[in-house]
Amino acid sequence: MSVDRANPEAPVISIGGDLAFTTVEPLRAEVDRALAERPSVIVLDFAQLLFIDSTGLAVIVHAWREGQHCGTTLRLRNIPRFLETILDITGVTGLLARPPAGPGVDHPGTGLPGRPVATT
């Protein structure tokens, strides 16, 4: 895992290898650190991801849910086909397409590239 904070309003967390029960805690901690700064966007880059289990998926949902509370949009990029399938089957794709809730939030939620944003 690596973190690019060149743009403090949109840190990029790159995840590689396996995202599973035994490896997920550093990602969760990094997501929480990034959210504490209240950026407009957090980007999770999965270009080097090889495997994900339910605990890895739970961290993605955690990042989205906590982002909703502080007005931060979660964006996923370089999503491998296997992860896209998992996100679709579990319904997480629909969550990620929702914009952050709350007063004063003026940036649209984009969730996944190429997916429509829910308006309801």
Short mmCIF file of N, CA and C in Angstrom, two decimals:
data_model
loop_
_atom_site.label_atom_id
_atom_site.label_comp_id
_atom_site.label_asym_id
_atom_site.label_seq_id
_atom_site.Cartn_x
_atom_site.Cartn_y
_atom_site.Cartn_z
N MET A 1 0.84 -1.17 0.00
CA MET A 1 0.00 0.00 0.00
C MET A 1 0.89 1.24 0.00
N SER A 2 0.46 2.24 -0.76
CA SER A 2 1.16 3.52 -0.74
C SER A 2 0.12 4.64 -0.76
N VAL A 3 0.53 5.81 -0.30
CA VAL A 3 -0.37 6.95 -0.24
C VAL A 3 0.28 8.13 -0.92
N ASP A 4 -0.47 8.77 -1.81
CA ASP A 4 -0.01 9.98 -2.50
C ASP A 4 -0.85 11.14 -1.98
N ARG A 5 -0.22 12.05 -1.26
CA ARG A 5 -0.92 13.22 -0.71
C ARG A 5 -0.51 14.50 -1.44
N ALA A 6 -0.07 14.38 -2.68
CA ALA A 6 0.33 15.57 -3.45
C ALA A 6 -0.81 16.58 -3.51
N ASN A 7 -2.04 16.09 -3.64
CA ASN A 7 -3.21 16.95 -3.59
C ASN A 7 -3.94 16.62 -2.29
N PRO A 8 -3.83 17.47 -1.26
CA PRO A 8 -4.44 17.16 0.03
C PRO A 8 -5.96 17.06 -0.03
N GLU A 9 -6.57 17.64 -1.05
CA GLU A 9 -8.02 17.54 -1.21
C GLU A 9 -8.45 16.24 -1.87
N ALA A 10 -7.49 15.44 -2.36
CA ALA A 10 -7.82 14.17 -3.01
C ALA A 10 -6.67 13.17 -2.85
N PRO A 11 -6.41 12.72 -1.62
CA PRO A 11 -5.35 11.73 -1.45
C PRO A 11 -5.67 10.44 -2.20
N VAL A 12 -4.62 9.79 -2.70
CA VAL A 12 -4.77 8.54 -3.44
C VAL A 12 -4.10 7.43 -2.63
N ILE A 13 -4.89 6.43 -2.28
CA ILE A 13 -4.37 5.27 -1.57
C ILE A 13 -4.32 4.12 -2.57
N SER A 14 -3.13 3.65 -2.87
CA SER A 14 -2.94 2.56 -3.84
C SER A 14 -2.80 1.24 -3.08
N ILE A 15 -3.62 0.28 -3.48
CA ILE A 15 -3.67 -1.01 -2.80
C ILE A 15 -3.15 -2.08 -3.74
N GLY A 16 -2.24 -2.91 -3.26
CA GLY A 16 -1.70 -3.99 -4.07
C GLY A 16 -1.71 -5.31 -3.32
N GLY A 17 -1.56 -6.39 -4.05
CA GLY A 17 -1.53 -7.71 -3.43
C GLY A 17 -2.89 -8.14 -2.96
N ASP A 18 -2.91 -8.80 -1.80
CA ASP A 18 -4.15 -9.31 -1.23
C ASP A 18 -4.71 -8.34 -0.21
N LEU A 19 -6.01 -8.12 -0.27
CA LEU A 19 -6.72 -7.31 0.72
C LEU A 19 -7.65 -8.27 1.45
N ALA A 20 -7.15 -8.79 2.56
CA ALA A 20 -7.84 -9.86 3.28
C ALA A 20 -7.72 -9.64 4.78
N PHE A 21 -8.33 -10.53 5.54
CA PHE A 21 -8.37 -10.44 6.99
C PHE A 21 -7.01 -10.13 7.61
N THR A 22 -5.98 -10.77 7.12
CA THR A 22 -4.65 -10.62 7.71
C THR A 22 -3.91 -9.37 7.24
N THR A 23 -4.43 -8.67 6.23
CA THR A 23 -3.71 -7.53 5.66
C THR A 23 -4.52 -6.24 5.64
N VAL A 24 -5.76 -6.26 6.09
CA VAL A 24 -6.66 -5.14 5.88
C VAL A 24 -6.46 -3.98 6.87
N GLU A 25 -5.94 -4.24 8.05
CA GLU A 25 -5.89 -3.19 9.08
C GLU A 25 -5.08 -1.95 8.67
N PRO A 26 -3.92 -2.07 8.01
CA PRO A 26 -3.22 -0.85 7.59
C PRO A 26 -4.04 0.02 6.64
N LEU A 27 -4.82 -0.60 5.76
CA LEU A 27 -5.67 0.18 4.85
C LEU A 27 -6.75 0.91 5.64
N ARG A 28 -7.40 0.22 6.54
CA ARG A 28 -8.44 0.86 7.35
C ARG A 28 -7.86 2.04 8.13
N ALA A 29 -6.68 1.87 8.71
CA ALA A 29 -6.05 2.95 9.47
C ALA A 29 -5.71 4.13 8.55
N GLU A 30 -5.24 3.85 7.35
CA GLU A 30 -4.90 4.92 6.40
C GLU A 30 -6.15 5.65 5.93
N VAL A 31 -7.22 4.92 5.68
CA VAL A 31 -8.50 5.54 5.31
C VAL A 31 -8.96 6.47 6.43
N ASP A 32 -8.89 6.01 7.67
CA ASP A 32 -9.30 6.84 8.80
C ASP A 32 -8.42 8.08 8.94
N ARG A 33 -7.11 7.94 8.72
CA ARG A 33 -6.20 9.10 8.76
C ARG A 33 -6.59 10.11 7.67
N ALA A 34 -6.85 9.61 6.49
CA ALA A 34 -7.21 10.49 5.38
C ALA A 34 -8.54 11.19 5.67
N LEU A 35 -9.52 10.46 6.17
CA LEU A 35 -10.83 11.06 6.47
C LEU A 35 -10.74 12.11 7.57
N ALA A 36 -9.81 11.95 8.50
CA ALA A 36 -9.64 12.93 9.57
C ALA A 36 -9.27 14.30 9.03
N GLU A 37 -8.64 14.33 7.85
CA GLU A 37 -8.28 15.60 7.21
C GLU A 37 -9.44 16.22 6.44
N ARG A 38 -10.55 15.48 6.30
CA ARG A 38 -11.76 15.94 5.60
C ARG A 38 -11.49 16.42 4.18
N PRO A 39 -10.87 15.59 3.36
CA PRO A 39 -10.66 15.99 1.97
C PRO A 39 -11.98 15.94 1.20
N SER A 40 -12.02 16.57 0.04
CA SER A 40 -13.21 16.51 -0.81
C SER A 40 -13.42 15.10 -1.34
N VAL A 41 -12.30 14.43 -1.65
CA VAL A 41 -12.34 13.11 -2.28
C VAL A 41 -11.23 12.25 -1.69
N ILE A 42 -11.50 10.97 -1.55
CA ILE A 42 -10.45 9.97 -1.30
C ILE A 42 -10.52 8.99 -2.46
N VAL A 43 -9.37 8.73 -3.06
CA VAL A 43 -9.29 7.80 -4.18
C VAL A 43 -8.62 6.52 -3.70
N LEU A 44 -9.28 5.39 -3.96
CA LEU A 44 -8.68 4.08 -3.73
C LEU A 44 -8.32 3.51 -5.09
N ASP A 45 -7.04 3.26 -5.30
CA ASP A 45 -6.53 2.75 -6.58
C ASP A 45 -6.21 1.26 -6.43
N PHE A 46 -6.91 0.45 -7.22
CA PHE A 46 -6.78 -1.00 -7.12
C PHE A 46 -5.98 -1.62 -8.26
N ALA A 47 -5.12 -0.85 -8.91
CA ALA A 47 -4.38 -1.34 -10.08
C ALA A 47 -3.57 -2.60 -9.77
N GLN A 48 -3.05 -2.72 -8.56
CA GLN A 48 -2.19 -3.86 -8.22
C GLN A 48 -2.89 -4.90 -7.32
N LEU A 49 -4.21 -4.77 -7.17
CA LEU A 49 -4.95 -5.71 -6.32
C LEU A 49 -5.02 -7.09 -6.97
N LEU A 50 -4.73 -8.12 -6.18
CA LEU A 50 -4.78 -9.50 -6.68
C LEU A 50 -5.95 -10.28 -6.10
N PHE A 51 -6.36 -9.94 -4.87
CA PHE A 51 -7.41 -10.70 -4.19
C PHE A 51 -8.07 -9.81 -3.15
N ILE A 52 -9.36 -10.02 -2.93
CA ILE A 52 -10.07 -9.32 -1.86
C ILE A 52 -11.05 -10.28 -1.23
N ASP A 53 -11.17 -10.22 0.11
CA ASP A 53 -12.18 -11.03 0.80
C ASP A 53 -13.20 -10.08 1.44
N SER A 54 -14.08 -10.63 2.25
CA SER A 54 -15.16 -9.82 2.82
C SER A 54 -14.64 -8.72 3.74
N THR A 55 -13.51 -8.93 4.40
CA THR A 55 -12.97 -7.87 5.26
C THR A 55 -12.42 -6.72 4.42
N GLY A 56 -11.87 -7.02 3.26
CA GLY A 56 -11.44 -5.97 2.35
C GLY A 56 -12.62 -5.18 1.83
N LEU A 57 -13.68 -5.88 1.47
CA LEU A 57 -14.90 -5.23 1.01
C LEU A 57 -15.48 -4.35 2.13
N ALA A 58 -15.40 -4.84 3.36
CA ALA A 58 -15.91 -4.06 4.49
C ALA A 58 -15.15 -2.75 4.66
N VAL A 59 -13.87 -2.72 4.36
CA VAL A 59 -13.10 -1.47 4.46
C VAL A 59 -13.56 -0.48 3.40
N ILE A 60 -13.88 -0.96 2.21
CA ILE A 60 -14.42 -0.06 1.17
C ILE A 60 -15.73 0.54 1.65
N VAL A 61 -16.62 -0.28 2.19
CA VAL A 61 -17.90 0.21 2.71
C VAL A 61 -17.66 1.17 3.88
N HIS A 62 -16.72 0.85 4.75
CA HIS A 62 -16.37 1.74 5.87
C HIS A 62 -15.92 3.11 5.35
N ALA A 63 -15.06 3.11 4.35
CA ALA A 63 -14.57 4.37 3.78
C ALA A 63 -15.72 5.19 3.21
N TRP A 64 -16.64 4.51 2.52
CA TRP A 64 -17.81 5.22 1.96
C TRP A 64 -18.68 5.78 3.08
N ARG A 65 -19.01 4.93 4.07
CA ARG A 65 -19.91 5.33 5.14
C ARG A 65 -19.33 6.50 5.94
N GLU A 66 -18.07 6.41 6.33
CA GLU A 66 -17.45 7.49 7.09
C GLU A 66 -17.30 8.75 6.23
N GLY A 67 -17.05 8.58 4.95
CA GLY A 67 -16.99 9.72 4.04
C GLY A 67 -18.33 10.44 3.95
N GLN A 68 -19.42 9.67 4.00
CA GLN A 68 -20.76 10.27 3.99
C GLN A 68 -20.93 11.23 5.17
N HIS A 69 -20.39 10.86 6.31
CA HIS A 69 -20.54 11.67 7.52
C HIS A 69 -19.75 12.98 7.45
N CYS A 70 -18.66 13.00 6.71
CA CYS A 70 -17.85 14.23 6.67
C CYS A 70 -17.84 14.90 5.30
N GLY A 71 -18.71 14.46 4.38
CA GLY A 71 -18.81 15.12 3.07
C GLY A 71 -17.69 14.77 2.12
N THR A 72 -17.06 13.63 2.30
CA THR A 72 -15.97 13.19 1.43
C THR A 72 -16.48 12.14 0.45
N THR A 73 -16.22 12.35 -0.82
CA THR A 73 -16.60 11.39 -1.85
C THR A 73 -15.53 10.31 -1.94
N LEU A 74 -15.96 9.06 -2.05
CA LEU A 74 -15.04 7.95 -2.25
C LEU A 74 -15.04 7.60 -3.73
N ARG A 75 -13.86 7.58 -4.33
CA ARG A 75 -13.73 7.18 -5.73
C ARG A 75 -12.82 5.97 -5.81
N LEU A 76 -13.22 5.01 -6.63
CA LEU A 76 -12.39 3.84 -6.89
C LEU A 76 -11.86 3.95 -8.30
N ARG A 77 -10.60 3.58 -8.49
CA ARG A 77 -10.06 3.60 -9.85
C ARG A 77 -9.22 2.36 -10.09
N ASN A 78 -9.04 2.07 -11.38
CA ASN A 78 -8.31 0.87 -11.80
C ASN A 78 -8.88 -0.38 -11.14
N ILE A 79 -10.19 -0.52 -11.27
CA ILE A 79 -10.91 -1.62 -10.63
C ILE A 79 -10.75 -2.88 -11.48
N PRO A 80 -10.14 -3.93 -10.93
CA PRO A 80 -10.04 -5.18 -11.68
C PRO A 80 -11.43 -5.77 -11.91
N ARG A 81 -11.57 -6.53 -12.96
CA ARG A 81 -12.87 -7.12 -13.31
C ARG A 81 -13.44 -7.93 -12.14
N PHE A 82 -12.61 -8.71 -11.46
CA PHE A 82 -13.14 -9.53 -10.35
C PHE A 82 -13.71 -8.66 -9.24
N LEU A 83 -13.08 -7.50 -8.97
CA LEU A 83 -13.60 -6.61 -7.93
C LEU A 83 -14.88 -5.94 -8.40
N GLU A 84 -14.94 -5.56 -9.66
CA GLU A 84 -16.16 -4.96 -10.20
C GLU A 84 -17.34 -5.93 -10.04
N THR A 85 -17.10 -7.20 -10.32
CA THR A 85 -18.14 -8.21 -10.17
C THR A 85 -18.59 -8.32 -8.71
N ILE A 86 -17.64 -8.35 -7.79
CA ILE A 86 -17.96 -8.44 -6.36
C ILE A 86 -18.76 -7.22 -5.92
N LEU A 87 -18.35 -6.03 -6.34
CA LEU A 87 -19.06 -4.81 -5.97
C LEU A 87 -20.49 -4.83 -6.50
N ASP A 88 -20.68 -5.32 -7.72
CA ASP A 88 -22.02 -5.40 -8.30
C ASP A 88 -22.89 -6.42 -7.56
N ILE A 89 -22.37 -7.61 -7.35
CA ILE A 89 -23.14 -8.69 -6.71
C ILE A 89 -23.55 -8.32 -5.29
N THR A 90 -22.69 -7.65 -4.57
CA THR A 90 -22.97 -7.31 -3.17
C THR A 90 -23.78 -6.03 -3.02
N GLY A 91 -24.00 -5.30 -4.09
CA GLY A 91 -24.76 -4.06 -4.02
C GLY A 91 -23.93 -2.85 -3.63
N VAL A 92 -22.65 -3.02 -3.45
CA VAL A 92 -21.79 -1.91 -3.05
C VAL A 92 -21.70 -0.86 -4.16
N THR A 93 -21.80 -1.29 -5.41
CA THR A 93 -21.78 -0.34 -6.53
C THR A 93 -22.83 0.74 -6.35
N GLY A 94 -24.03 0.34 -5.93
CA GLY A 94 -25.11 1.30 -5.70
C GLY A 94 -24.80 2.29 -4.60
N LEU A 95 -24.15 1.84 -3.54
CA LEU A 95 -23.76 2.74 -2.46
C LEU A 95 -22.77 3.78 -2.95
N LEU A 96 -21.78 3.33 -3.69
CA LEU A 96 -20.71 4.23 -4.12
C LEU A 96 -21.18 5.28 -5.10
N ALA A 97 -22.32 5.06 -5.73
CA ALA A 97 -22.84 6.03 -6.69
C ALA A 97 -23.62 7.15 -6.00
N ARG A 98 -23.82 7.06 -4.69
CA ARG A 98 -24.56 8.09 -3.97
C ARG A 98 -23.64 9.22 -3.55
N PRO A 99 -24.10 10.47 -3.74
CA PRO A 99 -23.29 11.60 -3.28
C PRO A 99 -23.31 11.68 -1.76
N PRO A 100 -22.28 12.29 -1.17
CA PRO A 100 -22.28 12.48 0.28
C PRO A 100 -23.48 13.29 0.72
N ALA A 101 -24.03 12.97 1.86
CA ALA A 101 -25.17 13.69 2.39
C ALA A 101 -24.69 14.77 3.33
N GLY A 102 -25.55 15.75 3.56
CA GLY A 102 -25.22 16.74 4.56
C GLY A 102 -25.26 18.15 4.02
N PRO A 103 -25.44 19.11 4.90
CA PRO A 103 -25.49 20.51 4.49
C PRO A 103 -24.13 20.99 4.01
N GLY A 104 -24.15 21.84 3.01
CA GLY A 104 -22.92 22.45 2.53
C GLY A 104 -22.10 21.59 1.61
N VAL A 105 -22.58 20.40 1.27
CA VAL A 105 -21.84 19.53 0.36
C VAL A 105 -22.18 19.95 -1.06
N ASP A 106 -21.18 20.42 -1.80
CA ASP A 106 -21.46 20.93 -3.14
C ASP A 106 -20.74 20.18 -4.24
N HIS A 107 -20.11 19.06 -3.94
CA HIS A 107 -19.44 18.30 -4.98
C HIS A 107 -20.21 17.01 -5.22
N PRO A 108 -20.39 16.63 -6.50
CA PRO A 108 -21.17 15.44 -6.81
C PRO A 108 -20.43 14.17 -6.44
N GLY A 109 -21.18 13.16 -6.05
CA GLY A 109 -20.59 11.84 -5.84
C GLY A 109 -20.45 11.15 -7.19
N THR A 110 -19.32 10.58 -7.44
CA THR A 110 -19.14 9.88 -8.70
C THR A 110 -18.93 8.41 -8.51
N GLY A 111 -18.54 7.98 -7.33
CA GLY A 111 -18.40 6.57 -7.06
C GLY A 111 -17.50 5.86 -8.03
N LEU A 112 -18.07 5.18 -8.97
CA LEU A 112 -17.32 4.39 -9.92
C LEU A 112 -17.29 5.09 -11.27
N PRO A 113 -16.17 5.06 -11.97
CA PRO A 113 -16.09 5.70 -13.27
C PRO A 113 -17.07 5.07 -14.24
N GLY A 114 -17.72 5.92 -15.03
CA GLY A 114 -18.61 5.41 -16.07
C GLY A 114 -19.97 4.97 -15.55
N ARG A 115 -20.24 5.17 -14.28
CA ARG A 115 -21.52 4.77 -13.71
C ARG A 115 -22.35 6.02 -13.45
N PRO A 116 -23.66 5.92 -13.65
CA PRO A 116 -24.50 7.09 -13.36
C PRO A 116 -24.55 7.35 -11.87
N VAL A 117 -24.78 8.59 -11.53
CA VAL A 117 -24.91 8.99 -10.14
C VAL A 117 -26.39 8.97 -9.79
N ALA A 118 -26.74 8.34 -8.69
CA ALA A 118 -28.13 8.30 -8.24
C ALA A 118 -28.57 9.70 -7.85
N THR A 119 -29.78 10.07 -8.23
CA THR A 119 -30.27 11.41 -7.92
C THR A 119 -31.34 11.41 -6.85
N THR A 120 -31.69 10.25 -6.34
CA THR A 120 -32.73 10.21 -5.31
C THR A 120 -32.16 9.93 -3.97
#
